[in-house]
Coordinates of C-alpha atoms in Angstrom, one line a residue:
Chain A
X1 CA 47.9 88.4 120.1
X2 CA 48.8 85.7 117.6
X3 CA 52.3 86.6 116.3
X4 CA 51.8 84.9 113.0
X5 CA 54.8 84.0 110.8
X6 CA 58.1 85.6 111.7
X7 CA 60.2 85.0 108.6
X8 CA 63.2 87.0 109.9
X9 CA 63.6 84.9 113.0
X10 CA 63.1 81.6 111.2
X11 CA 65.6 82.4 108.4
X12 CA 68.2 83.8 110.8
X13 CA 67.7 80.8 113.1
X14 CA 68.1 78.4 110.1
X15 CA 71.3 80.1 108.9
X16 CA 72.8 80.1 112.4
X17 CA 72.0 76.4 112.6
X18 CA 73.9 75.9 109.4
X19 CA 77.0 77.2 111.2
X20 CA 77.1 80.8 110.3
X21 CA 77.7 83.5 112.9
X22 CA 74.7 85.5 114.0
X23 CA 76.0 88.7 112.5
X24 CA 76.6 87.2 109.1
X25 CA 73.1 85.5 109.2
X26 CA 71.5 88.8 109.9
X27 CA 73.5 90.5 107.2
X28 CA 72.4 87.9 104.7
X29 CA 68.7 88.4 105.8
X30 CA 68.8 92.2 105.6
X31 CA 68.7 92.8 101.8
X32 CA 66.1 90.0 101.2
X33 CA 62.9 91.8 102.2
X34 CA 64.1 95.1 100.7
X35 CA 64.8 93.3 97.4
X36 CA 61.4 91.6 97.5
X37 CA 59.6 94.9 98.2
X38 CA 61.4 96.6 95.3
X39 CA 60.3 93.7 93.0
X40 CA 56.7 93.9 94.3
X41 CA 56.7 97.7 93.6
X42 CA 58.2 97.3 90.2
X43 CA 55.8 94.5 89.2
X44 CA 52.9 96.6 90.4
X45 CA 53.8 99.2 87.7
X46 CA 53.2 96.6 85.0
X47 CA 50.0 95.5 86.6
X48 CA 48.7 99.0 87.1
X49 CA 49.6 100.0 83.5
X50 CA 47.8 96.9 82.2
X51 CA 44.8 97.6 84.4
X52 CA 44.8 101.2 83.3
X53 CA 44.7 100.4 79.7
X54 CA 42.2 97.5 79.9
X55 CA 39.8 99.3 82.2
X56 CA 40.0 102.5 80.2
X57 CA 39.3 100.6 77.1
X58 CA 36.3 98.9 78.8
X59 CA 35.0 102.3 79.9
X60 CA 35.2 103.6 76.4
X61 CA 33.9 100.4 74.8
X62 CA 37.2 99.5 73.1
X63 CA 39.2 96.3 73.4
X64 CA 42.5 97.7 74.5
X65 CA 45.8 96.0 74.1
X66 CA 45.3 92.4 73.1
X67 CA 48.3 91.2 70.9
X68 CA 51.3 91.4 73.2
X69 CA 51.0 88.5 75.7
X70 CA 47.8 87.0 76.9
X71 CA 45.1 89.7 77.0
X72 CA 47.8 92.2 76.2
X73 CA 49.4 91.8 79.6
X74 CA 52.9 92.4 78.2
X75 CA 52.0 95.8 76.8
X76 CA 53.7 97.6 79.6
X77 CA 56.9 95.6 79.1
X78 CA 56.8 96.7 75.4
X79 CA 56.2 100.3 76.5
X80 CA 59.1 100.1 78.9
X81 CA 61.5 98.6 76.3
X82 CA 60.5 101.3 73.9
X83 CA 61.4 103.9 76.5
X84 CA 64.8 102.3 77.2
X85 CA 65.8 102.3 73.6
X86 CA 64.6 105.9 72.9
X87 CA 67.3 108.5 72.4
X88 CA 68.1 110.4 75.6
X89 CA 67.9 114.0 74.6
X90 CA 69.1 116.8 76.8
X91 CA 67.6 120.1 75.5
X92 CA 69.8 123.0 74.5
X93 CA 70.8 125.4 77.2
X94 CA 69.3 123.2 79.8
X95 CA 71.0 122.3 83.0
X96 CA 72.2 118.7 82.4
X97 CA 72.9 117.9 86.1
X98 CA 69.6 119.1 87.5
X99 CA 67.9 117.7 84.4
X100 CA 69.2 114.2 85.3
X101 CA 68.8 114.4 89.1
X102 CA 65.2 115.7 89.0
X103 CA 63.4 112.4 88.0
X104 CA 65.5 110.5 90.5
X105 CA 64.5 112.8 93.3
X106 CA 60.8 112.2 92.4
X107 CA 61.2 108.4 92.3
X108 CA 63.5 107.5 95.2
X109 CA 61.2 108.7 98.1
X110 CA 58.3 106.7 96.7
X111 CA 60.3 103.5 96.7
X112 CA 61.7 104.3 100.2
X113 CA 58.2 104.7 101.5
X114 CA 57.6 101.0 101.0
X115 CA 59.7 100.5 104.1
X116 CA 56.6 100.9 106.3
X117 CA 53.9 99.1 104.2
X118 CA 52.9 96.0 106.2
X119 CA 51.5 92.8 104.7
X120 CA 51.1 91.0 108.0
X121 CA 52.0 91.2 111.7
X122 CA 55.7 90.5 110.8
X123 CA 55.6 90.9 107.1
X124 CA 57.0 94.4 106.9
X125 CA 60.6 95.6 106.3
X126 CA 60.8 97.6 109.5
X127 CA 58.1 98.3 112.1
X128 CA 59.3 101.9 112.7
X129 CA 57.8 103.8 115.7
X130 CA 57.3 106.8 113.4
X131 CA 55.7 104.6 110.8
X132 CA 53.2 106.6 108.8
X133 CA 55.0 109.9 109.6
X134 CA 57.9 108.7 107.6
X135 CA 55.6 108.4 104.6
X136 CA 54.3 111.9 105.0
X137 CA 57.9 113.3 105.4
X138 CA 59.2 111.4 102.4
X139 CA 56.3 112.4 100.2
X140 CA 57.2 116.0 100.9
X141 CA 60.5 115.6 99.0
X142 CA 58.8 115.1 95.7
X143 CA 58.0 118.8 95.1
X144 CA 61.8 119.5 95.1
X145 CA 62.1 117.1 92.2
X146 CA 59.3 118.6 90.3
X147 CA 60.8 122.1 90.7
X148 CA 64.2 120.8 89.7
X149 CA 62.8 119.1 86.6
X150 CA 60.8 122.1 85.6
X151 CA 63.5 124.6 86.1
X152 CA 66.3 122.7 84.4
X153 CA 64.4 122.0 81.2
X154 CA 64.8 125.5 79.9
X155 CA 61.2 125.6 78.8
X156 CA 58.4 127.9 80.0
X157 CA 55.8 125.2 80.0
X158 CA 58.1 123.0 82.1
X159 CA 58.8 125.7 84.6
X160 CA 55.1 126.5 85.0
X161 CA 54.2 122.9 85.2
X162 CA 56.9 122.3 87.8
X163 CA 55.6 125.2 89.9
X164 CA 52.0 124.0 89.5
X165 CA 53.0 120.4 90.5
X166 CA 54.9 121.6 93.5
X167 CA 52.0 123.9 94.6
X168 CA 49.5 121.1 94.2
X169 CA 51.7 118.7 96.1
X170 CA 52.3 120.9 99.1
X171 CA 48.8 122.2 99.4
X172 CA 47.2 118.7 99.4
X173 CA 49.8 117.4 101.9
X174 CA 48.2 119.4 104.7
X175 CA 44.7 117.8 104.5
X176 CA 46.4 114.4 103.9
X177 CA 48.5 114.8 107.1
X178 CA 45.4 116.0 109.1
X179 CA 43.4 113.0 107.9
X180 CA 46.2 110.7 109.0
X181 CA 46.4 112.5 112.3
X182 CA 42.8 111.7 113.1
X183 CA 43.6 108.0 112.4
X184 CA 46.7 108.2 114.6
X185 CA 44.6 109.8 117.4
X186 CA 42.4 106.7 117.4
X187 CA 45.3 104.1 117.3
X188 CA 47.5 105.8 119.8
X189 CA 50.6 105.3 117.7
X190 CA 52.2 106.1 114.4
X191 CA 53.3 102.6 113.6
X192 CA 51.5 101.1 110.6
X193 CA 51.3 97.7 112.5
X194 CA 49.6 99.4 115.5
X195 CA 47.2 101.1 113.2
X196 CA 46.1 97.9 111.6
X197 CA 46.0 95.9 114.9
X198 CA 43.7 98.6 116.3
X199 CA 41.2 97.8 113.5
X200 CA 41.4 94.1 113.7
X201 CA 39.1 93.2 116.6
X202 CA 35.6 93.1 115.0
X203 CA 36.4 92.1 111.4
X204 CA 35.0 94.4 108.8
X205 CA 33.0 96.3 111.4
X206 CA 36.1 97.4 113.1
X207 CA 37.8 99.0 110.1
X208 CA 38.5 102.7 110.3
X209 CA 36.4 103.5 107.3
X210 CA 33.3 103.3 109.5
X211 CA 34.7 105.5 112.3
X212 CA 36.5 107.9 109.9
X213 CA 34.2 108.2 106.8
X214 CA 35.1 111.9 106.3
X215 CA 38.7 111.3 106.9
X216 CA 38.7 108.5 104.3
X217 CA 37.2 110.7 101.7
X218 CA 39.6 113.6 102.5
X219 CA 42.5 111.2 102.4
X220 CA 41.5 109.7 99.2
X221 CA 41.0 113.0 97.4
X222 CA 44.3 114.3 98.7
X223 CA 46.1 111.1 97.8
X224 CA 44.8 111.4 94.2
X225 CA 46.0 114.9 94.1
X226 CA 49.4 113.8 95.4
X227 CA 49.7 111.1 92.7
X228 CA 48.6 113.7 90.1
X229 CA 45.8 111.4 88.9
X230 CA 42.8 112.6 87.2
X231 CA 40.8 114.8 88.1
X232 CA 43.9 116.4 89.5
X233 CA 46.4 115.7 86.8
X234 CA 46.7 119.4 85.8
X235 CA 50.5 119.6 86.3
X236 CA 50.7 117.7 83.0
X237 CA 47.6 119.1 81.5
X238 CA 48.2 118.5 77.8
X239 CA 46.1 121.2 76.4
X240 CA 47.6 124.1 78.4
X241 CA 51.0 123.0 79.4
X242 CA 52.0 120.4 76.8
X243 CA 53.0 118.0 79.5
X244 CA 54.1 120.2 82.4
X245 CA 57.5 119.5 83.9
X246 CA 57.8 116.3 81.7
X247 CA 57.7 118.2 78.4
X248 CA 61.4 118.0 77.6
X249 CA 62.0 114.5 78.9
X250 CA 62.5 111.5 76.7
X251 CA 63.6 107.9 77.1
X252 CA 64.2 106.5 80.5
X253 CA 64.2 109.9 82.3
X254 CA 60.6 110.3 81.2
X255 CA 60.2 106.6 82.1
X256 CA 61.3 107.4 85.7
X257 CA 58.4 109.9 86.1
X258 CA 56.1 107.3 84.7
X259 CA 57.5 104.7 87.2
X260 CA 57.2 107.2 90.0
X261 CA 53.6 108.1 89.3
X262 CA 52.4 104.4 89.1
X263 CA 54.4 103.3 92.1
X264 CA 53.0 106.3 94.0
X265 CA 49.5 105.3 93.0
X266 CA 50.1 101.8 94.3
X267 CA 51.7 103.0 97.5
X268 CA 48.8 105.4 98.1
X269 CA 46.3 102.6 97.6
X270 CA 48.3 100.4 100.0
X271 CA 48.4 103.1 102.6
X272 CA 44.6 103.7 102.3
X273 CA 44.0 100.0 102.8
X274 CA 46.3 100.1 105.8
X275 CA 44.8 103.2 107.4
X276 CA 41.1 102.7 106.6
X277 CA 40.4 99.3 105.3
X278 CA 42.0 97.1 107.9
X279 CA 45.3 96.3 106.2
X280 CA 45.8 92.6 106.0
X281 CA 42.7 91.7 107.9
X282 CA 40.0 89.4 106.4
X283 CA 36.5 90.8 106.7
X284 CA 35.8 88.0 109.3
X285 CA 38.5 87.7 112.0
X286 CA 40.8 84.7 111.5
X287 CA 40.4 83.8 115.2
X288 CA 36.6 83.5 114.7
X289 CA 37.0 81.2 111.7
X290 CA 39.6 79.0 113.4
X291 CA 37.4 78.9 116.5
X292 CA 34.4 77.9 114.4
X293 CA 36.3 74.9 113.0
X294 CA 38.0 74.1 116.2
X295 CA 41.5 74.6 114.8
X296 CA 44.5 75.8 116.6
X297 CA 45.6 79.3 115.6
X298 CA 49.2 78.4 116.1
X299 CA 49.3 75.3 113.9
X300 CA 51.9 75.8 111.1
X301 CA 49.6 75.3 108.2
X302 CA 46.9 77.6 109.6
X303 CA 49.6 80.3 110.1
X304 CA 50.8 79.9 106.5
X305 CA 47.2 80.1 105.2
X306 CA 46.4 83.2 107.3
X307 CA 49.7 84.9 106.3
X308 CA 48.9 84.3 102.6
X309 CA 45.4 85.4 103.1
X310 CA 46.8 88.6 104.7
X311 CA 49.0 89.4 101.7
X312 CA 46.1 88.6 99.3
X313 CA 43.7 90.8 101.3
X314 CA 46.2 93.8 101.4
X315 CA 46.8 93.5 97.6
X316 CA 43.1 93.0 96.9
X317 CA 42.1 96.1 98.8
X318 CA 44.9 98.1 97.1
X319 CA 44.0 97.0 93.6
X320 CA 40.3 97.6 94.3
X321 CA 41.3 101.2 95.1
X322 CA 43.4 101.4 91.9
X323 CA 40.4 100.2 90.0
X324 CA 38.4 103.0 91.6
X325 CA 40.9 105.6 90.5
X326 CA 40.8 104.4 86.9
X327 CA 37.0 104.5 86.9
X328 CA 37.2 108.0 88.5
X329 CA 39.6 109.0 85.7
X330 CA 36.9 108.4 83.1
X331 CA 34.1 109.8 85.2
X332 CA 35.1 113.2 86.4
X333 CA 36.5 116.1 84.4
X334 CA 39.8 117.7 85.2
X335 CA 39.6 120.7 87.6
X336 CA 41.2 124.0 86.8
X337 CA 44.2 125.2 88.9
X338 CA 42.1 127.8 90.8
X339 CA 39.4 125.2 91.5
X340 CA 42.1 122.8 92.6
X341 CA 43.6 125.3 95.1
X342 CA 40.1 126.4 96.2
X343 CA 39.2 122.8 96.9
X344 CA 42.4 122.2 98.8
X345 CA 42.6 125.3 100.9
X346 CA 39.0 126.3 101.4
X347 CA 37.2 123.0 101.5
X348 CA 39.5 120.1 102.4
X349 CA 41.6 121.9 105.0
X350 CA 38.7 123.2 107.1
X351 CA 36.8 119.9 106.8
X352 CA 39.8 117.9 107.9
X353 CA 40.4 120.2 110.8
X354 CA 36.8 119.8 111.9
X355 CA 37.2 116.0 111.4
X356 CA 40.3 116.0 113.7
X357 CA 38.4 118.0 116.3
X358 CA 35.4 115.7 116.2
X359 CA 37.6 112.7 116.4
X360 CA 39.3 114.1 119.5
X361 CA 35.9 114.8 121.0
X362 CA 34.6 111.4 120.2
X363 CA 37.7 109.8 121.6
X364 CA 37.1 111.6 124.9
X365 CA 33.4 110.8 124.9
X366 CA 33.5 107.2 123.7
X367 CA 36.9 105.8 124.6
X368 CA 35.9 102.2 124.0
X369 CA 35.0 102.9 120.3
X370 CA 37.6 105.4 119.5
X371 CA 40.7 104.0 121.1
X372 CA 40.7 105.9 124.3
Chain B
X1 CA 80.5 95.3 126.9
X2 CA 77.7 93.3 128.2
X3 CA 78.8 90.3 130.2
X4 CA 76.3 87.6 129.5
X5 CA 76.7 83.9 130.1
X6 CA 77.1 83.1 126.5
X7 CA 79.0 80.3 124.8
X8 CA 82.3 81.2 123.2
X9 CA 81.0 81.0 119.6
X10 CA 77.9 83.1 120.3
X11 CA 80.1 85.6 122.0
X12 CA 82.3 85.9 119.0
X13 CA 79.2 86.2 116.8
X14 CA 77.9 89.0 119.1
X15 CA 81.1 90.9 118.8
X16 CA 81.1 90.4 115.0
X17 CA 77.6 91.8 114.7
X18 CA 78.4 94.7 117.0
X19 CA 81.5 95.5 114.9
X20 CA 79.4 95.3 111.7
X21 CA 76.8 97.7 113.1
X22 CA 79.5 100.0 114.4
X23 CA 81.4 99.9 111.2
X24 CA 78.2 100.8 109.2
X25 CA 77.5 103.6 111.6
X26 CA 81.1 105.0 111.4
X27 CA 81.0 104.9 107.6
X28 CA 77.6 106.6 107.4
X29 CA 78.7 109.2 109.9
X30 CA 81.8 110.0 107.8
X31 CA 79.8 110.0 104.5
X32 CA 77.0 112.2 105.9
X33 CA 79.5 114.6 107.5
X34 CA 81.4 114.9 104.2
X35 CA 78.2 115.4 102.2
X36 CA 76.9 118.0 104.7
X37 CA 80.1 120.0 104.8
X38 CA 80.5 119.9 101.0
X39 CA 77.0 120.9 100.3
X40 CA 77.0 123.6 102.9
X41 CA 80.1 125.1 101.3
X42 CA 78.4 124.8 98.0
X43 CA 75.4 126.8 99.3
X44 CA 77.7 129.6 100.3
X45 CA 80.3 129.5 97.5
X46 CA 78.3 128.8 94.3
X47 CA 77.3 131.8 92.3
X48 CA 74.1 130.2 90.8
X49 CA 71.5 130.8 93.5
X50 CA 69.3 127.9 92.3
X51 CA 72.2 125.5 92.9
X52 CA 72.6 127.0 96.3
X53 CA 68.9 126.3 97.1
X54 CA 69.1 122.7 95.9
X55 CA 72.3 122.1 97.9
X56 CA 70.6 123.5 100.9
X57 CA 68.1 120.7 100.6
X58 CA 70.9 118.2 100.5
X59 CA 72.4 119.7 103.6
X60 CA 69.1 119.4 105.4
X61 CA 68.8 115.7 104.3
X62 CA 72.3 114.9 105.6
X63 CA 71.5 116.5 108.9
X64 CA 68.4 114.3 109.1
X65 CA 70.7 111.3 108.4
X66 CA 72.8 112.4 111.4
X67 CA 69.6 112.5 113.6
X68 CA 68.9 108.9 112.5
X69 CA 72.4 107.9 113.6
X70 CA 71.6 109.5 116.9
X71 CA 68.5 107.2 117.3
X72 CA 66.2 110.2 116.8
X73 CA 63.9 109.0 114.1
X74 CA 61.1 111.4 114.7
X75 CA 63.3 114.4 114.7
X76 CA 64.9 113.1 111.5
X77 CA 61.5 112.8 109.8
X78 CA 60.4 116.1 111.1
X79 CA 63.6 117.7 109.8
X80 CA 62.8 116.4 106.3
X81 CA 59.2 117.4 106.5
X82 CA 59.8 120.9 107.7
X83 CA 63.1 121.9 106.2
X84 CA 63.1 120.0 102.9
X85 CA 59.4 119.8 102.3
X86 CA 58.5 123.3 103.4
X87 CA 61.3 125.7 103.9
X88 CA 63.5 124.6 101.0
X89 CA 60.5 124.4 98.6
X90 CA 59.5 127.9 99.7
X91 CA 63.0 129.2 99.0
X92 CA 62.9 127.5 95.5
X93 CA 59.4 129.0 94.9
X94 CA 60.8 132.4 95.8
X95 CA 63.8 132.1 93.5
X96 CA 61.7 130.7 90.6
X97 CA 58.8 133.2 90.8
X98 CA 61.0 136.2 91.1
X99 CA 62.8 137.0 87.9
X100 CA 64.2 140.4 88.6
X101 CA 67.5 141.4 87.1
X102 CA 68.9 144.5 88.7
X103 CA 71.9 146.5 87.7
X104 CA 73.9 147.1 90.8
X105 CA 75.9 150.3 90.8
X106 CA 79.4 150.3 92.2
X107 CA 79.5 151.5 95.7
X108 CA 82.4 153.5 97.0
X109 CA 84.4 152.0 99.9
X110 CA 82.7 148.6 99.5
X111 CA 85.6 147.1 101.5
X112 CA 84.1 148.5 104.7
X113 CA 81.1 146.3 104.4
X114 CA 83.2 143.3 103.5
X115 CA 85.5 143.9 106.4
X116 CA 82.6 144.3 108.8
X117 CA 81.1 141.0 107.5
X118 CA 84.5 139.3 108.0
X119 CA 84.8 140.7 111.5
X120 CA 81.3 139.4 112.4
X121 CA 81.9 136.0 110.9
X122 CA 85.3 135.7 112.7
X123 CA 83.6 136.7 115.9
X124 CA 80.9 134.1 115.6
X125 CA 83.5 131.5 114.6
X126 CA 85.5 132.4 117.7
X127 CA 82.5 132.2 120.0
X128 CA 81.4 128.8 118.6
X129 CA 85.0 127.4 118.8
X130 CA 85.3 128.6 122.4
X131 CA 82.0 126.9 123.2
X132 CA 83.1 123.7 121.4
X133 CA 86.4 123.6 123.3
X134 CA 85.0 124.6 126.7
X135 CA 81.9 122.3 126.7
X136 CA 82.4 119.1 128.6
X137 CA 81.3 116.7 125.9
X138 CA 80.3 113.9 128.3
X139 CA 78.3 111.3 126.6
X140 CA 75.0 110.7 128.4
X141 CA 74.7 107.3 129.9
X142 CA 71.0 107.3 129.5
X143 CA 69.6 105.0 126.8
X144 CA 68.2 106.9 123.8
X145 CA 64.5 107.4 123.9
X146 CA 64.1 105.9 120.4
X147 CA 60.4 105.3 119.6
X148 CA 59.2 106.9 122.8
X149 CA 60.7 110.2 121.7
X150 CA 57.3 111.3 120.3
X151 CA 55.6 111.0 123.6
X152 CA 58.4 112.7 125.5
X153 CA 58.4 115.6 123.0
X154 CA 54.7 115.9 123.2
X155 CA 54.8 116.0 127.0
X156 CA 57.4 118.7 126.9
X157 CA 55.4 120.7 124.5
X158 CA 52.5 120.8 126.8
X159 CA 54.3 121.3 130.1
X160 CA 57.6 123.1 130.4
X161 CA 58.0 124.2 126.8
X162 CA 54.4 125.4 126.4
X163 CA 55.3 129.1 126.1
X164 CA 57.9 128.7 123.3
X165 CA 55.5 126.3 121.5
X166 CA 52.6 128.7 121.7
X167 CA 54.8 131.7 120.7
X168 CA 56.1 129.8 117.7
X169 CA 52.5 129.0 116.7
X170 CA 51.5 132.7 117.1
X171 CA 54.5 133.7 115.0
X172 CA 53.3 131.2 112.3
X173 CA 49.8 132.7 112.5
X174 CA 51.2 136.2 112.0
X175 CA 53.2 135.0 109.0
X176 CA 50.1 133.3 107.6
X177 CA 47.9 136.4 107.9
X178 CA 50.7 138.5 106.5
X179 CA 50.9 136.2 103.5
X180 CA 47.1 136.4 103.0
X181 CA 47.2 140.2 103.2
X182 CA 50.0 140.4 100.7
X183 CA 48.3 137.9 98.3
X184 CA 44.9 139.7 98.5
X185 CA 46.0 143.1 97.2
X186 CA 43.5 144.3 94.6
X187 CA 44.9 145.7 91.5
X188 CA 43.0 148.3 89.5
X189 CA 42.7 146.7 86.1
X190 CA 42.7 149.8 83.8
X191 CA 45.4 151.8 85.6
X192 CA 48.5 152.3 83.5
X193 CA 51.5 151.1 85.3
X194 CA 55.0 151.3 84.0
X195 CA 55.8 147.7 83.4
X196 CA 59.4 146.9 84.5
X197 CA 61.1 145.3 81.5
X198 CA 63.1 143.0 83.8
X199 CA 60.0 141.1 84.7
X200 CA 59.6 139.6 81.2
X201 CA 61.5 136.5 80.2
X202 CA 64.3 137.2 77.7
X203 CA 63.1 136.2 74.3
X204 CA 64.6 136.2 70.8
X205 CA 62.5 138.5 68.5
X206 CA 60.6 136.4 66.1
X207 CA 59.6 137.3 62.5
X208 CA 55.9 137.5 62.1
X209 CA 54.5 135.4 59.3
X210 CA 51.3 136.4 57.7
X211 CA 48.5 133.8 57.8
X212 CA 48.3 131.8 54.7
X213 CA 51.7 133.0 53.4
X214 CA 53.4 130.4 51.4
X215 CA 57.0 129.5 51.4
X216 CA 57.8 129.1 47.7
X217 CA 61.4 128.1 47.4

């Protein structure tokens, strides 16, 4: 296996050669990828908001934002600045502590989950053995934040919205985890790197989407519900619940929910591309291309190009999925709460169980194709 | 300490990095321990039950942090998934969906109950302290399983721990069926039932305003 670029080793090596002790060199390296990932996640909010506004506008034959920045690209910055300067109101008789901690609990796990998102063989913060399981575990913390925000607002709509959001989140976590389990069964490991490597042999034909079409659809529906995107955005259904658990929030506390939902959308899109769309892999394997042109796969410039291509591919797939969610938003109507729970418990759960069973059976029957 | 043929400077660097890692571990251990003890005390001592429930979540998270320090990543993630994501959310749901305010009548000789509770607690405390003091806390020389822990746990589940595993799943199935039975009760819509007033949210009475009434002041 071609190891690709290992930035950590290179940077630490360079710092040691500058005369620093190894411990210090490693300590200097440690925050860099984390900082980079936080920046990537934060910038993705602005991109997602801009895409959301522009694509929504195109879907409704409007123009959308066009004055702030080129093509209105700075609109999200203006929105964010507005939120920062808004008065921070804590409603009367609310619980100020829980009211403040609630949004933070929703946002922090989402950012933490970026620990395991890979952009290349070595372009990942940590290659944890529990990989994708960490994401499932962290995403289960969010309902606590919803309940906290809903309860502390001293508002019936907020409380109901918080309970709804938590119920939705925990009921769609089960099909989500079962769909992931089927993928894990095929890749013999929970590590995101292993999952991508297992799909990398035959280019686009080796991607999990062909072997797990049902799992892909289940995962995508459940991920949309986890992100509270339309058609599953009923925790904040404006007509019935004002804005659910966000009703009483203003300023940057509301902004945190906003940030959390968009980063979560981006994260889910990245995870889908890792689990089902081959992660950083180009539709044609890099080894085939280099073989065709008679190039050495370990030549430095080839490695730089293939690493950049990997990052571009991961982002491209993720943003394609974000585009799909925005189109879905204007295509399908919102489901009711009973329809939502029916879909989750009576349709997705049995289907995902059957999918898991079929995957296990296929793995035993065709070990060469299903990672025996 | 590993004795490797290293040059002097590299050896110093190795010691420095080890010290750094150990220092971080020690500080995290102390912080996690403090958070855990403080939040656990809060669960017991605070009178607001919602605070207790949220602090219970914090306790679970700090326990999971201790598992991470022990190189047990899978157990730590499972701890968060099961205890914070499921148990704690369930407790919160229970608290927030039940809005029953009950007047408790004063019981005679209430001190007997309190004394019995104190005796039981003291007994448990005594038992646990004896266990802590008598147990030979020899640190295992085996290296931690780390990432292989998942496979080892899986193998144990399907060999020597099969019976407890299956019993736990049967217990969960029983709880599941029980929950469905409880949830599927059919109410007779027209039957008059005395509605308990404590189930409504306390609300300030509001003056009714006639439609179209004008406020000429």
